[in-house]
mmCIF file of C-alpha atoms in Angstrom:
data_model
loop_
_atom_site.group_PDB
_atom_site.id
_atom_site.type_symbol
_atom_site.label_atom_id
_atom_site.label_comp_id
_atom_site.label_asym_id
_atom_site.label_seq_id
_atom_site.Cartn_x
_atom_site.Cartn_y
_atom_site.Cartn_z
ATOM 1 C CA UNK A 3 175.219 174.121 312.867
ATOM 2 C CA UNK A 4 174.563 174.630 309.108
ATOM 3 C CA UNK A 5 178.252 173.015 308.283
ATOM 4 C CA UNK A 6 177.729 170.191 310.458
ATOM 5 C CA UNK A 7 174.486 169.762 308.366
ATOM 6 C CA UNK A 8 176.061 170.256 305.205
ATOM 7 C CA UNK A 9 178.783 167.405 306.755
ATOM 8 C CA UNK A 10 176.252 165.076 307.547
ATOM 9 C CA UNK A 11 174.193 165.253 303.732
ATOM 10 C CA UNK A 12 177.390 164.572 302.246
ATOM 11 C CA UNK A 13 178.461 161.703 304.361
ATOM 12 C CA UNK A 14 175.357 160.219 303.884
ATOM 13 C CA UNK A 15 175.191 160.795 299.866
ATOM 14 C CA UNK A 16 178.847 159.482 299.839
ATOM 15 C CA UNK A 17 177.711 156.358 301.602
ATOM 16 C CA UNK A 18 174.993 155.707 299.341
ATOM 17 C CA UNK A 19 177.013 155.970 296.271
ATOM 18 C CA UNK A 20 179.984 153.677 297.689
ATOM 19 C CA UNK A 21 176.772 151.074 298.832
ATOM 20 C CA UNK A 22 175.565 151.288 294.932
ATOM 21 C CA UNK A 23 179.004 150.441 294.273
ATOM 22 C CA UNK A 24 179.655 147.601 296.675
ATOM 23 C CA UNK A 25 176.111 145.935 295.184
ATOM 24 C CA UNK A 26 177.479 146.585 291.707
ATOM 25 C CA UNK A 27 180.699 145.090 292.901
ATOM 26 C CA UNK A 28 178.980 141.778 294.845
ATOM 27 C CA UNK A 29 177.319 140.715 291.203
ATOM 28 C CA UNK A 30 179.447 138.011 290.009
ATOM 29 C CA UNK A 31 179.562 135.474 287.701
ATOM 30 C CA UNK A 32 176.606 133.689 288.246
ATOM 31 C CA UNK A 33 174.688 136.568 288.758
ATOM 32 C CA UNK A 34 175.712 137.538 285.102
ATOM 33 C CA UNK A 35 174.931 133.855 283.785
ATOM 34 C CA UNK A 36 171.519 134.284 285.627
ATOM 35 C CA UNK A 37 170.704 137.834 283.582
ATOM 36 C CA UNK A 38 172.143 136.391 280.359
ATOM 37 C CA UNK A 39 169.482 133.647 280.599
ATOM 38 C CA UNK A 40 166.449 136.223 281.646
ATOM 39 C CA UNK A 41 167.670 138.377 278.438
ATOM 40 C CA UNK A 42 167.250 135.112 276.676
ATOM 41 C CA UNK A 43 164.068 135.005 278.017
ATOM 42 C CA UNK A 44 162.807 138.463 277.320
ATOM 43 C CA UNK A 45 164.668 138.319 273.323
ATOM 44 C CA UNK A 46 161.965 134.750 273.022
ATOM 45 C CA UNK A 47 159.602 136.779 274.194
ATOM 46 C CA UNK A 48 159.352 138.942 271.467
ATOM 47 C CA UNK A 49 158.761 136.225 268.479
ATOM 48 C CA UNK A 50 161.612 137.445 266.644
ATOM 49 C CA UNK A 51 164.726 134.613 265.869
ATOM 50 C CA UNK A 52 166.789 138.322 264.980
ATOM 51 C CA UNK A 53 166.568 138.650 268.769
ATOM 52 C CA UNK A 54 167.449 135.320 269.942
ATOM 53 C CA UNK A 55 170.026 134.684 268.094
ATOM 54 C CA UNK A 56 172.780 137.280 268.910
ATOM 55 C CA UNK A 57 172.664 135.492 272.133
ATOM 56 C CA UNK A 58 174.392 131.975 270.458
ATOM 57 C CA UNK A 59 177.585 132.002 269.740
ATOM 58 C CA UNK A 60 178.475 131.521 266.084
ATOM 59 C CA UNK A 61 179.691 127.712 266.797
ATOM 60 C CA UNK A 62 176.156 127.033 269.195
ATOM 61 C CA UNK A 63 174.452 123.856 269.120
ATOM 62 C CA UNK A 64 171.267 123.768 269.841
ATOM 63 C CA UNK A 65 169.069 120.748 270.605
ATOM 64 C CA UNK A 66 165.122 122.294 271.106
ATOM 65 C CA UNK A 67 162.817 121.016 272.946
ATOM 66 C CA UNK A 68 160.597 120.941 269.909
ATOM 67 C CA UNK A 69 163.109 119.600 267.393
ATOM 68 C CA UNK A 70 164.088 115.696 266.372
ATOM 69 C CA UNK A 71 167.404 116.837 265.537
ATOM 70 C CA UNK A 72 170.341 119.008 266.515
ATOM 71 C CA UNK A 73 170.891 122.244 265.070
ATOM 72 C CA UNK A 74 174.330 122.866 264.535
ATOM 73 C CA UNK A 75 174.894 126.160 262.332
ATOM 74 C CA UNK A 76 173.451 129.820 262.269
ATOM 75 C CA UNK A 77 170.938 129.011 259.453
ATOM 76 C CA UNK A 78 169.278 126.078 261.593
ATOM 77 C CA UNK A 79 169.201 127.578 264.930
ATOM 78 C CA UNK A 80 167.362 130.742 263.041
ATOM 79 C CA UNK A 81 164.922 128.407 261.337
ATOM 80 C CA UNK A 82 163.817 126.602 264.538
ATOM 81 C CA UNK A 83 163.206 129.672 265.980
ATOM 82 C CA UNK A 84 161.490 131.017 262.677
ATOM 83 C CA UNK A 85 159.360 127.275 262.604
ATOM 84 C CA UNK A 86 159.004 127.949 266.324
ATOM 85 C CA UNK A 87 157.637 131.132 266.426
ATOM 86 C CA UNK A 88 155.200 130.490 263.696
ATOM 87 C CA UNK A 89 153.568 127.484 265.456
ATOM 88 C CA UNK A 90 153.790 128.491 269.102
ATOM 89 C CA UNK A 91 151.994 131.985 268.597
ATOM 90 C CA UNK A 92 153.546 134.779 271.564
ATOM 91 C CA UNK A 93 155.707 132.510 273.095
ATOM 92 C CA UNK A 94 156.873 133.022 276.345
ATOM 93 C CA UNK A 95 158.910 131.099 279.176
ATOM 94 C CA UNK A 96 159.048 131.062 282.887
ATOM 95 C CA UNK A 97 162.151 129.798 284.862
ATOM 96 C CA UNK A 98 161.921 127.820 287.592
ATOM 97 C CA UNK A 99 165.003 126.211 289.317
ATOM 98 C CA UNK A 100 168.174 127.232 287.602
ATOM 99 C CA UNK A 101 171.377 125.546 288.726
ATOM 100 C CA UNK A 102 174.091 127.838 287.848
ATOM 101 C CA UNK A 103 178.126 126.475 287.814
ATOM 102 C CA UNK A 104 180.816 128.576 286.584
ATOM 103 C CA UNK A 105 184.650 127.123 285.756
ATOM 104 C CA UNK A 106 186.011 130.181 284.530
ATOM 105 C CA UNK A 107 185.082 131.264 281.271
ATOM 106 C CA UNK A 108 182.144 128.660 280.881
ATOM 107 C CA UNK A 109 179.158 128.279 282.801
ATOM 108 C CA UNK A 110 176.468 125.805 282.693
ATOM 109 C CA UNK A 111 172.752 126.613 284.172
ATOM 110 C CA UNK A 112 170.496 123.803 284.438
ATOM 111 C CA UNK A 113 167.377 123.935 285.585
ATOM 112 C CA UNK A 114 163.544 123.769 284.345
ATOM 113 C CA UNK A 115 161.220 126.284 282.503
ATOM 114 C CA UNK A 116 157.869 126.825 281.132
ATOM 115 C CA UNK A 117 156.921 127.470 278.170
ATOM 116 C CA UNK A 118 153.562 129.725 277.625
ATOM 117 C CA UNK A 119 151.793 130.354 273.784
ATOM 118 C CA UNK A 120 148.424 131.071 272.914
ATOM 119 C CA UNK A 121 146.811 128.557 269.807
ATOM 120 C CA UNK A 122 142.668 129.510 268.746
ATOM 121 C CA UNK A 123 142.442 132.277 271.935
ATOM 122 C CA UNK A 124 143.274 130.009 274.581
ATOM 123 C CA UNK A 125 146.656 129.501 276.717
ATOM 124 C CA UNK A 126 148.779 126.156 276.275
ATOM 125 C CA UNK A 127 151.628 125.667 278.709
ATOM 126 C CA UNK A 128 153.957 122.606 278.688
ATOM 127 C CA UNK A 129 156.932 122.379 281.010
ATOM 128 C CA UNK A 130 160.296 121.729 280.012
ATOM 129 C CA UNK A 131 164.038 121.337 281.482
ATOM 130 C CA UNK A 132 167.156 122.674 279.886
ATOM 131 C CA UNK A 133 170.546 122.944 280.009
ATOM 132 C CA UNK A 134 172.434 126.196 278.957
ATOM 133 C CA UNK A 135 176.330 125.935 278.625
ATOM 134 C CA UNK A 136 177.309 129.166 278.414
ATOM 135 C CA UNK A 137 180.865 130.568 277.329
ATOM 136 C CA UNK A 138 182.384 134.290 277.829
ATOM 137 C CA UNK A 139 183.592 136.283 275.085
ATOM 138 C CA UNK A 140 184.420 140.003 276.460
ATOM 139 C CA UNK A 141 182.244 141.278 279.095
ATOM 140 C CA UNK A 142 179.154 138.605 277.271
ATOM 141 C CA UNK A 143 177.893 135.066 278.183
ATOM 142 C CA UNK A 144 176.973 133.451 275.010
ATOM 143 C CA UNK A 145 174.860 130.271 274.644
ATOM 144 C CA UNK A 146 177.031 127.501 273.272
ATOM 145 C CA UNK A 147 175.185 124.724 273.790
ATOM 146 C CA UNK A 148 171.321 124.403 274.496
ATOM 147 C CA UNK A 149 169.395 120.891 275.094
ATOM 148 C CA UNK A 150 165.779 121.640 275.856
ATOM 149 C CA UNK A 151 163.484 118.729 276.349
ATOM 150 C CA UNK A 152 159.574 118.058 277.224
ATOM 151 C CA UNK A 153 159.382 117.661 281.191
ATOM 152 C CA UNK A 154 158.259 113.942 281.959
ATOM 153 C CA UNK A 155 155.146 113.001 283.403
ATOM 154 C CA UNK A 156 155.842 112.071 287.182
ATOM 155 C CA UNK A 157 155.937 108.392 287.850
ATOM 156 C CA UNK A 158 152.688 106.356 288.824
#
């Protein structure tokens, strides 16, 4: 009785290690685009551009939601973030939506966010959409190419 016990416990740890492994082992592509964009996310987050910005890769362009013109090297994508940080105070963001496509080693996620800061104690918001093309360099899915713009008012 006590072997058939011990037969049964390890049958059922086995099958909840191969079931961790089979979840591990569903998580694709887009699921990896998905947490690269929610570790963007969380690196914003934290008001530092030294967090952000190991997520670009070193050719990134980025066009921000707050910026007139494109950022196209390491030195302006770091100072938007530095110019951003400074006058959105705690920024965070919310996705929404995301619309994620892979074709191999690039991805594009597309989609809408919102963007969270806090100016003289009080909460602003102001929703934006995005685009993320994302490209895959080792077991990583860098930001290449980031458009951010203001969300519309809806039609009248």
């Amino acid at each position: 009785m006590q072997t058939s016990r011990k037969i049964v416990g390890a049958g059922w740890a086995l099958s909840i290690v191969l079931l961790a492994f089979t979840s591990v082992a569903l998580a694709g592509p887009k699921e990896d685009v998905a947490a690269s964009t929610m570790e963007w996310a969380q690196a914003l987050g934290q008001d530092d551009p030294d967090k952000v910005l190991p997520l670009y890769s070193e050719d990134a362009v980025l066009w921000g939601t707050l910026s007139p013109k494109l950022r196209a090297d390491r030195a302006a994508l770091r100072d938007y973030f530095v110019t951003a940080f400074k006058v959105l105070p705690g920024l965070k963001v919310e996705f929404g939506d995301q619309l994620i496509r892979v074709y191999g080693d690039t991805a594009v996620n597309s989609g809408y966010y919102t963007f969270s800061y806090v100016k003289d104690g009080e909460t602003k918001i102001f929703p934006a959409r995005y685009s993320f093309t994302f490209v895959k360099n080792g077991e990583h899915w860098l930001v290449v190419d980031h458009h951010s713009s203001a969300m519309p008012p809806p039609p009248k």
